[in-house]
């Protein structure tokens, strides 16, 4: 099973700042990595697929990069609605696995 | 508009069974892989099972293999999860989700979830 490790566990930033979230895989997943956003009481929402492609309707301030084992989700300038939990997910190998999540909170 | 509506959750005793349903609309259901993902209270996301649209191939997490069965009825646009031999650790919100093609993941549309509580 491929283990995804996200860091940091919690990130405290202010609106307007840049956020950088990391996801590291225990073995290569090529670019088969996705990022999701989840707000309290809501279902997850797909942000990025295949490492760097924005999903439909996702604002341009969200971007993804990386390949192999190291990936980054960047939010260029935080909006109030961006404070949430973010998960990475790999689809390179079965079983599908998620990272443990990064909580992005308002400083 | 894509809509996924889960039902069938509730309180069940350890060792019991439950069947979850997910009614899909707004897309050609038979053409897409579907998945179940769960989230225990206060915890992260855990993939449970996936089923392809093309040939109905199925995949399971080790934690549920042999106890849970995913299936679909393309004539009814409905996804199912039959859960047997339930354990306390199966307590979670269960989400159904549609795959972004061409594969079984990632998941581009999600339902709002149904809560399963396993307790005596």
XYZ file of N, CA and C in Angstrom:
681
model
N 0.842 -1.199 0.000
C 0.000 0.000 0.000
C 0.875 1.246 0.000
N 0.505 2.213 -0.817
C 1.259 3.466 -0.887
C 0.774 4.389 0.226
N 1.704 4.837 1.049
C 1.376 5.752 2.147
C 1.667 7.185 1.685
N 0.683 8.052 1.900
C 0.838 9.474 1.595
C 0.958 10.238 2.902
N 2.019 11.024 3.020
C 2.260 11.810 4.231
C 2.150 13.288 3.892
N 1.206 13.966 4.538
C 0.995 15.394 4.283
C 1.649 16.227 5.375
N 2.175 17.361 4.965
C 2.757 18.291 5.926
C 2.509 19.723 5.477
N 2.385 20.668 6.458
C 2.285 20.350 7.883
C 0.898 19.796 8.215
N 0.720 19.357 9.446
C -0.602 18.894 9.859
C -1.582 20.063 9.935
N -1.090 21.187 10.416
C -1.880 22.417 10.514
C -1.044 23.572 10.002
N -1.684 24.430 9.249
C -1.029 25.611 8.688
C -1.877 26.825 9.055
N -1.263 27.774 9.744
C -1.976 28.978 10.184
C -1.494 30.166 9.371
N -2.393 30.740 8.586
C -2.055 31.865 7.714
C -3.191 32.877 7.725
N -2.910 34.028 7.155
C -3.908 35.100 7.070
C -4.415 35.226 5.640
N -5.632 35.721 5.472
C -6.124 35.992 4.108
C -5.142 36.859 3.343
N -4.964 36.529 2.075
C -4.032 37.259 1.229
C -2.648 36.618 1.167
N -2.328 35.778 2.135
C -1.024 35.113 2.140
C -1.021 33.915 1.181
N 0.176 33.420 0.923
C 0.375 32.257 0.052
C 0.470 31.005 0.910
N -0.235 29.963 0.495
C -0.205 28.698 1.226
C 0.488 27.632 0.389
N 1.357 26.877 1.038
C 2.054 25.780 0.370
C 1.874 24.517 1.197
N 1.197 23.532 0.612
C 0.911 22.274 1.284
C 1.676 21.171 0.570
N 2.193 20.228 1.349
C 3.038 19.182 0.801
C 2.405 17.806 0.972
N 2.679 16.928 0.015
C 2.238 15.525 0.066
C 3.388 14.674 -0.453
N 3.817 13.728 0.358
C 4.927 12.851 -0.032
C 4.449 11.411 -0.053
N 4.756 10.702 -1.139
C 4.352 9.311 -1.301
C 5.482 8.367 -0.929
N 5.120 7.202 -0.401
C 6.120 6.220 0.039
C 6.813 5.537 -1.143
N 6.227 5.628 -2.325
C 6.852 5.176 -3.560
C 6.259 5.995 -4.697
N 6.875 5.917 -5.851
C 6.441 6.775 -6.948
C 4.988 6.509 -7.340
N 4.241 7.609 -7.541
C 2.879 7.532 -8.062
C 2.793 8.235 -9.410
N 3.974 8.465 -10.043
C 4.022 9.218 -11.298
C 3.342 10.575 -11.072
N 2.341 10.880 -11.878
C 1.577 12.118 -11.626
C 0.133 11.806 -11.262
N -0.103 10.568 -10.783
C -1.465 10.149 -10.470
C -1.868 10.589 -9.065
N -1.837 11.891 -8.859
C -2.140 12.444 -7.551
C -3.198 13.527 -7.675
N -4.143 13.502 -6.737
C -5.212 14.494 -6.715
C -5.229 15.200 -5.364
N -5.832 16.385 -5.359
C -6.019 17.163 -4.132
C -7.512 17.463 -3.978
N -7.976 17.372 -2.727
C -9.364 17.659 -2.393
C -9.409 18.674 -1.249
N -10.480 19.441 -1.236
C -10.759 20.386 -0.161
C -12.024 19.921 0.560
N -12.012 19.964 1.873
C -13.212 19.622 2.627
C -13.470 20.655 3.715
N -14.665 21.206 3.705
C -15.099 22.138 4.739
C -15.979 21.393 5.735
N -16.086 21.906 6.971
C -16.872 21.205 7.998
C -18.301 20.917 7.549
N -18.721 19.675 7.744
C -20.084 19.284 7.414
C -20.362 19.122 5.934
N -19.328 19.222 5.109
C -19.505 19.100 3.665
C -18.721 17.914 3.113
N -19.121 17.491 1.931
C -18.365 16.459 1.220
C -17.080 17.064 0.659
N -16.093 16.241 0.404
C -14.872 16.740 -0.246
C -15.173 17.268 -1.647
N -14.297 18.158 -2.096
C -14.412 18.711 -3.459
C -13.082 18.522 -4.161
N -13.129 18.013 -5.377
C -11.916 17.821 -6.160
C -11.365 19.167 -6.613
N -10.084 19.411 -6.325
C -9.418 20.646 -6.734
C -8.495 20.406 -7.923
N -7.607 19.444 -7.771
C -6.524 19.186 -8.710
C -6.482 17.690 -9.014
N -6.309 17.338 -10.264
C -6.116 15.929 -10.622
C -4.868 15.782 -11.480
N -4.313 14.573 -11.457
C -3.078 14.294 -12.187
C -2.009 15.340 -11.902
N -1.887 15.651 -10.639
C -0.830 16.496 -10.058
C -0.963 17.986 -10.328
N -1.413 18.363 -11.525
C -1.331 19.781 -11.866
C -2.524 20.324 -12.638
N -3.543 19.522 -12.837
C -4.711 19.974 -13.616
C -5.846 20.408 -12.698
N -6.301 21.641 -12.881
C -7.421 22.113 -12.074
C -8.715 21.470 -12.528
N -9.525 21.064 -11.563
C -10.834 20.511 -11.883
C -11.774 21.626 -12.341
N -12.885 21.229 -12.886
C -13.859 22.179 -13.412
C -14.314 23.162 -12.332
N -14.229 24.449 -12.640
C -14.741 25.470 -11.732
C -13.807 25.871 -10.611
N -12.621 25.327 -10.581
C -11.668 25.656 -9.506
C -10.911 26.930 -9.874
N -10.848 27.891 -8.954
C -10.180 29.168 -9.261
C -8.694 28.998 -9.559
N -8.174 29.924 -10.333
C -6.784 29.856 -10.777
C -5.786 30.043 -9.639
N -6.222 30.517 -8.479
C -5.287 30.677 -7.357
C -4.820 29.326 -6.804
N -5.532 28.260 -7.155
C -5.124 26.913 -6.763
C -4.246 26.309 -7.863
N -3.072 25.809 -7.476
C -2.225 25.136 -8.438
C -1.532 23.955 -7.779
N -1.236 22.946 -8.594
C -0.553 21.769 -8.113
C 0.691 21.494 -8.928
N 1.676 20.886 -8.270
C 2.907 20.553 -8.964
C 3.503 19.295 -8.348
N 4.484 18.727 -9.068
C 5.194 17.568 -8.562
C 5.016 16.341 -9.420
N 5.857 15.358 -9.147
C 5.772 14.064 -9.797
C 6.617 13.080 -8.993
N 6.346 11.803 -9.203
C 7.107 10.802 -8.465
C 6.618 10.667 -7.039
N 7.363 11.227 -6.097
C 6.995 11.089 -4.682
C 6.693 12.404 -3.977
N 6.998 13.534 -4.580
C 6.826 14.818 -3.901
C 5.902 15.758 -4.671
N 4.879 16.223 -3.964
C 3.839 17.034 -4.578
C 3.527 18.237 -3.696
N 3.053 19.295 -4.365
C 2.725 20.533 -3.662
C 1.414 21.088 -4.182
N 0.583 21.522 -3.252
C -0.599 22.318 -3.575
C -0.311 23.738 -3.110
N -0.467 24.687 -4.008
C -0.220 26.092 -3.689
C -1.502 26.882 -3.877
N -1.806 27.699 -2.887
C -2.900 28.668 -3.004
C -2.235 30.027 -2.993
N -2.321 30.736 -4.099
C -1.459 31.910 -4.297
C -1.804 33.065 -3.358
N -3.072 33.287 -3.101
C -3.503 34.371 -2.223
C -4.795 33.909 -1.548
N -4.711 33.629 -0.273
C -5.826 33.006 0.427
C -7.056 33.891 0.515
N -8.185 33.303 0.164
C -9.486 33.923 0.371
C -10.109 33.329 1.636
N -11.031 34.045 2.264
C -11.645 33.521 3.506
C -12.253 32.139 3.346
N -12.782 31.833 2.159
C -13.430 30.538 1.938
C -12.442 29.392 1.727
N -11.147 29.688 1.695
C -10.146 28.642 1.460
C -9.726 27.916 2.740
N -10.163 28.427 3.882
C -9.749 27.803 5.140
C -10.577 26.540 5.352
N -9.881 25.401 5.332
C -10.527 24.100 5.263
C -9.456 23.033 5.487
N -9.861 21.772 5.321
C -8.897 20.671 5.362
C -8.638 20.204 3.933
N -7.382 19.912 3.634
C -6.975 19.499 2.296
C -6.371 18.090 2.356
N -6.798 17.248 1.417
C -6.308 15.868 1.341
C -5.691 15.615 -0.031
N -4.596 14.865 -0.037
C -4.091 14.338 -1.293
C -4.534 12.876 -1.420
N -4.570 12.375 -2.654
C -5.025 11.013 -2.940
C -4.239 10.488 -4.131
N -3.795 9.233 -4.057
C -3.088 8.646 -5.192
C -3.968 7.586 -5.848
N -3.832 7.468 -7.172
C -4.563 6.442 -7.924
C -3.600 5.600 -8.755
N -2.330 5.641 -8.377
C -1.340 4.888 -9.137
C -1.502 3.386 -8.926
N -1.736 3.004 -7.685
C -1.856 1.588 -7.343
C -3.085 1.367 -6.470
N -3.688 0.159 -6.613
C -4.704 -0.242 -5.637
C -3.967 -0.760 -4.393
N -4.462 -0.478 -3.187
C -5.655 0.307 -2.903
C -5.411 1.801 -3.050
N -6.445 2.514 -3.449
C -6.412 3.960 -3.442
C -6.138 4.419 -2.017
N -5.292 5.411 -1.851
C -5.008 5.915 -0.507
C -5.072 7.435 -0.471
N -5.436 7.934 0.699
C -5.476 9.361 0.970
C -4.391 9.699 1.995
N -3.913 10.930 1.927
C -3.107 11.443 3.012
C -3.978 11.733 4.224
N -3.337 12.061 5.338
C -4.076 12.263 6.587
C -4.692 13.657 6.690
N -4.337 14.526 5.758
C -4.947 15.847 5.710
C -4.069 16.948 6.304
N -4.229 18.141 5.760
C -3.629 19.364 6.310
C -4.766 20.330 6.606
N -4.833 20.782 7.848
C -5.842 21.773 8.222
C -5.273 23.158 8.007
N -5.920 23.936 7.173
C -5.520 25.319 6.905
C -6.439 26.215 7.723
N -5.860 26.897 8.708
C -6.671 27.705 9.610
C -6.276 29.172 9.551
N -7.212 30.004 9.956
C -6.979 31.442 9.938
C -6.101 31.834 11.123
N -5.057 32.578 10.800
C -4.147 33.044 11.855
C -4.727 34.269 12.552
N -27.170 18.731 -14.246
C -26.400 18.840 -13.015
C -26.244 17.449 -12.390
N -25.012 17.109 -12.063
C -24.751 15.823 -11.424
C -25.264 15.842 -9.990
N -26.021 14.814 -9.633
C -26.493 14.665 -8.262
C -26.297 13.232 -7.811
N -25.831 13.101 -6.568
C -25.650 11.797 -5.941
C -26.318 11.848 -4.581
N -27.237 10.932 -4.342
C -27.999 10.962 -3.101
C -27.906 9.605 -2.413
N -27.178 9.575 -1.289
C -27.016 8.339 -0.534
C -28.189 8.131 0.416
N -28.455 6.871 0.704
C -29.478 6.513 1.684
C -29.132 5.152 2.274
N -29.813 4.803 3.359
C -29.636 3.480 3.942
C -28.809 3.437 5.212
N -28.230 4.564 5.592
C -27.446 4.582 6.812
C -28.328 4.459 8.051
N -27.688 4.252 9.194
C -28.432 4.154 10.435
C -27.626 3.449 11.504
N -28.315 3.094 12.569
C -27.698 2.411 13.704
C -27.863 0.903 13.540
N -26.771 0.174 13.686
C -26.804 -1.276 13.553
C -25.896 -1.882 14.618
N -26.249 -3.043 15.083
C -25.441 -3.716 16.100
C -24.214 -4.374 15.478
N -23.162 -4.521 16.257
C -21.981 -5.259 15.755
C -22.390 -6.632 15.245
N -21.826 -7.000 14.101
C -22.167 -8.261 13.454
C -23.344 -8.164 12.512
N -24.019 -7.034 12.511
C -25.198 -6.863 11.674
C -24.853 -6.457 10.254
N -25.906 -6.227 9.472
C -25.752 -5.875 8.055
C -26.532 -4.615 7.736
N -26.112 -3.978 6.655
C -26.773 -2.770 6.180
C -26.482 -2.650 4.691
N -27.436 -2.121 3.931
C -27.174 -1.859 2.521
C -27.357 -0.380 2.244
N -26.310 0.230 1.735
C -26.366 1.634 1.330
C -26.708 1.722 -0.152
N -27.435 2.761 -0.494
C -27.763 3.047 -1.896
C -27.315 4.447 -2.241
N -27.039 4.657 -3.504
C -26.672 5.980 -4.006
C -27.384 6.178 -5.338
N -28.369 7.063 -5.348
C -29.124 7.363 -6.564
C -28.422 8.466 -7.333
N -28.107 8.187 -8.585
C -27.352 9.121 -9.414
C -28.240 9.738 -10.492
N -27.960 10.995 -10.818
C -28.676 11.658 -11.901
C -27.786 12.731 -12.498
N -28.145 13.157 -13.718
C -27.417 14.242 -14.362
C -26.242 13.811 -15.207
N -26.013 12.512 -15.337
C -24.940 12.004 -16.196
C -25.291 10.570 -16.609
N -24.568 10.054 -17.595
C -24.803 8.699 -18.080
C -24.138 7.719 -17.122
N -24.908 7.276 -16.150
C -24.390 6.507 -15.020
C -23.555 5.308 -15.469
N -24.030 4.576 -16.455
C -23.373 3.327 -16.850
C -21.978 3.553 -17.417
N -21.660 4.778 -17.777
C -20.377 5.062 -18.429
C -19.255 5.386 -17.452
N -19.578 5.510 -16.179
C -18.591 5.997 -15.217
C -18.350 5.007 -14.077
N -17.100 4.935 -13.665
C -16.776 4.213 -12.440
C -17.309 4.998 -11.250
N -17.624 4.267 -10.194
C -18.150 4.862 -8.975
C -17.404 4.293 -7.780
N -17.393 5.048 -6.700
C -16.669 4.625 -5.505
C -17.448 4.953 -4.240
N -17.077 4.255 -3.177
C -17.503 4.596 -1.825
C -16.263 4.998 -1.029
N -16.383 6.099 -0.302
C -15.320 6.597 0.571
C -15.970 6.881 1.919
N -15.288 6.552 2.994
C -15.872 6.803 4.311
C -14.989 7.700 5.154
N -15.618 8.265 6.179
C -14.913 9.176 7.088
C -15.435 8.948 8.491
N -14.607 8.351 9.332
C -14.969 8.153 10.730
C -15.062 9.518 11.418
N -15.840 9.614 12.476
C -16.022 10.909 13.149
C -14.694 11.559 13.533
N -14.481 12.768 13.061
C -13.277 13.522 13.386
C -12.011 13.037 12.709
N -12.138 12.104 11.781
C -10.960 11.522 11.125
C -10.885 11.896 9.644
N -9.882 11.353 8.969
C -9.682 11.640 7.565
C -10.488 10.725 6.653
N -10.212 10.854 5.360
C -10.932 10.092 4.348
C -10.290 8.723 4.160
N -11.138 7.702 3.973
C -10.665 6.345 3.710
C -11.427 5.781 2.521
N -10.709 5.435 1.466
C -11.336 4.774 0.323
C -11.815 3.390 0.744
N -13.024 3.026 0.303
C -13.622 1.748 0.673
C -13.675 0.784 -0.515
N -14.234 1.249 -1.630
C -14.459 0.344 -2.751
C -14.756 1.126 -4.012
N -14.447 0.534 -5.157
C -14.748 1.127 -6.458
C -15.297 0.065 -7.395
N -16.089 0.511 -8.363
C -16.625 -0.386 -9.396
C -16.577 0.339 -10.722
N -16.049 -0.317 -11.715
C -15.950 0.301 -13.036
C -17.315 0.296 -13.721
N -17.470 1.249 -14.641
C -18.709 1.304 -15.399
C -18.708 0.342 -16.568
N -17.526 0.153 -17.154
C -17.420 -0.623 -18.384
C -17.704 -2.102 -18.175
N -17.024 -2.711 -17.215
C -17.152 -4.159 -17.030
C -17.533 -4.533 -15.601
N -17.836 -3.525 -14.785
C -18.211 -3.726 -13.380
C -17.134 -4.445 -12.573
N -15.878 -4.288 -12.966
C -14.782 -4.798 -12.124
C -14.839 -4.089 -10.784
N -14.518 -4.828 -9.729
C -14.623 -4.264 -8.385
C -13.292 -4.289 -7.654
N -13.131 -3.363 -6.725
C -11.910 -3.216 -5.950
C -12.301 -2.858 -4.518
N -11.529 -3.381 -3.553
C -11.872 -3.174 -2.152
C -10.639 -2.845 -1.314
N -10.849 -2.050 -0.280
C -9.833 -1.863 0.741
C -9.711 -3.149 1.541
N -8.509 -3.441 2.020
C -8.299 -4.662 2.808
C -9.206 -4.682 4.035
N -9.490 -3.516 4.591
C -10.271 -3.427 5.827
C -11.714 -3.895 5.651
N -12.193 -3.973 4.415
C -13.588 -4.371 4.184
C -13.711 -5.590 3.273
N -12.609 -6.040 2.721
C -12.647 -7.161 1.783
C -13.236 -8.400 2.455
N -14.161 -9.031 1.755
C -14.826 -10.210 2.307
C -16.048 -9.901 3.141
N -16.237 -8.644 3.513
C -17.402 -8.240 4.317
C -18.339 -7.325 3.540
N -17.771 -6.459 2.686
C -18.559 -5.499 1.926
C -18.592 -5.918 0.456
N -19.707 -5.596 -0.202
C -19.844 -5.865 -1.633
C -20.405 -4.636 -2.328
N -19.668 -4.141 -3.312
C -20.141 -3.016 -4.118
C -20.827 -3.570 -5.358
N -21.892 -2.914 -5.770
C -22.587 -3.328 -6.993
C -23.296 -2.123 -7.583
N -23.802 -2.283 -8.786
C -24.518 -1.210 -9.445
C -25.643 -1.776 -10.277
N -26.712 -0.985 -10.414
C -27.815 -1.325 -11.302
C -27.926 -0.175 -12.285
N -27.373 -0.367 -13.455
C -27.346 0.716 -14.440
C -28.748 1.062 -14.947
N -29.694 0.131 -14.862
C -31.062 0.425 -15.299
C -31.767 1.361 -14.321
N -31.286 1.368 -13.080
C -31.870 2.233 -12.050
C -30.955 3.392 -11.678
N -29.822 3.515 -12.335
C -28.850 4.576 -12.027
C -28.506 4.595 -10.538
N -28.269 3.430 -9.993
C -28.055 3.321 -8.557
C -26.830 2.470 -8.241
N -26.072 2.960 -7.267
C -24.892 2.282 -6.733
C -25.252 1.738 -5.356
N -24.693 0.581 -5.022
C -24.989 -0.045 -3.735
C -23.708 -0.409 -3.002
N -23.834 -0.506 -1.677
C -22.776 -1.079 -0.850
C -23.449 -1.969 0.191
N -23.295 -3.279 0.020
C -23.801 -4.232 0.994
C -22.730 -4.447 2.044
N -23.081 -4.165 3.293
C -22.101 -4.243 4.390
C -22.554 -5.323 5.370
N -21.751 -6.353 5.502
C -22.034 -7.459 6.428
C -20.976 -7.518 7.527
N -21.279 -8.257 8.568
C -20.333 -8.444 9.689
C -19.764 -7.115 10.155
N -20.641 -6.164 10.374
C -20.201 -4.809 10.721
C -19.521 -4.763 12.076
N -18.534 -3.877 12.165
C -17.735 -3.699 13.374
C -17.843 -2.252 13.830
N -17.472 -2.006 15.069
C -17.502 -0.648 15.596
C -16.643 0.286 14.741
N -15.537 -0.224 14.241
C -14.628 0.615 13.444
C -15.167 0.943 12.051
N -16.305 0.377 11.690
C -16.956 0.744 10.427
C -17.842 1.979 10.589
N -17.984 2.470 11.805
C -18.769 3.679 12.055
C -18.158 4.859 11.319
N -18.951 5.484 10.463
C -18.433 6.566 9.626
C -19.565 7.167 8.807
N -19.276 8.314 8.223
C -20.101 8.836 7.135
C -19.596 8.182 5.850
N -20.520 7.620 5.090
C -20.179 6.955 3.839
C -20.618 7.843 2.671
N -19.653 8.175 1.825
C -19.909 8.998 0.649
C -19.856 8.129 -0.603
N -20.770 8.350 -1.526
C -20.576 7.790 -2.859
C -20.031 8.904 -3.735
N -19.257 8.529 -4.711
C -18.601 9.517 -5.545
C -18.427 8.987 -6.957
N -18.487 9.884 -7.900
C -18.345 9.565 -9.328
C -16.898 9.791 -9.731
N -16.390 8.910 -10.570
C -15.021 9.050 -11.049
C -14.944 10.012 -12.221
N -13.824 10.735 -12.253
C -13.495 11.505 -13.440
C -12.814 10.545 -14.408
N -13.357 10.400 -15.606
C -12.752 9.422 -16.533
C -11.349 9.830 -16.936
N -10.499 8.897 -17.352
C -10.904 7.593 -17.872
C -10.891 6.459 -16.858
N -10.366 6.660 -15.675
C -10.217 5.562 -14.725
C -11.275 5.566 -13.647
N -10.936 4.900 -12.535
C -11.868 4.800 -11.405
C -11.641 5.910 -10.388
N -10.635 6.703 -10.599
C -10.320 7.848 -9.754
C -9.616 8.878 -10.633
N -9.547 10.176 -10.257
C -10.066 10.760 -9.014
C -11.585 10.892 -9.033
N -12.110 11.480 -7.979
C -13.550 11.537 -7.761
C -14.008 12.980 -7.895
N -14.776 13.250 -8.954
C -15.091 14.646 -9.254
C -16.451 15.119 -8.750
N -17.317 14.198 -8.367
C -18.582 14.577 -7.752
C -18.865 13.635 -6.586
N -19.353 14.226 -5.484
C -19.593 13.472 -4.258
C -21.015 13.735 -3.775
N -21.608 12.713 -3.143
C -22.852 12.928 -2.443
C -22.590 13.587 -1.101
N -23.643 13.829 -0.349
C -23.518 14.477 0.946
C -23.256 13.489 2.071
N -23.348 12.202 1.769
C -22.983 11.191 2.752
C -24.158 10.678 3.564
N -23.984 9.460 4.074
C -24.968 8.855 4.979
C -24.203 8.234 6.151
N -24.704 8.474 7.346
C -24.001 8.051 8.556
C -24.371 6.623 8.932
N -23.342 5.822 9.135
C -23.508 4.457 9.632
C -22.893 4.385 11.027
N -23.682 3.957 11.990
C -23.202 3.824 13.358
C -23.336 2.364 13.777
N -22.217 1.771 14.159
C -22.220 0.378 14.595
C -21.995 0.364 16.103
N -23.038 0.012 16.821
C -22.962 0.066 18.283
C -24.052 -0.803 18.881
N -23.763 -1.344 20.037
C -24.767 -2.139 20.751
C -25.518 -1.266 21.763
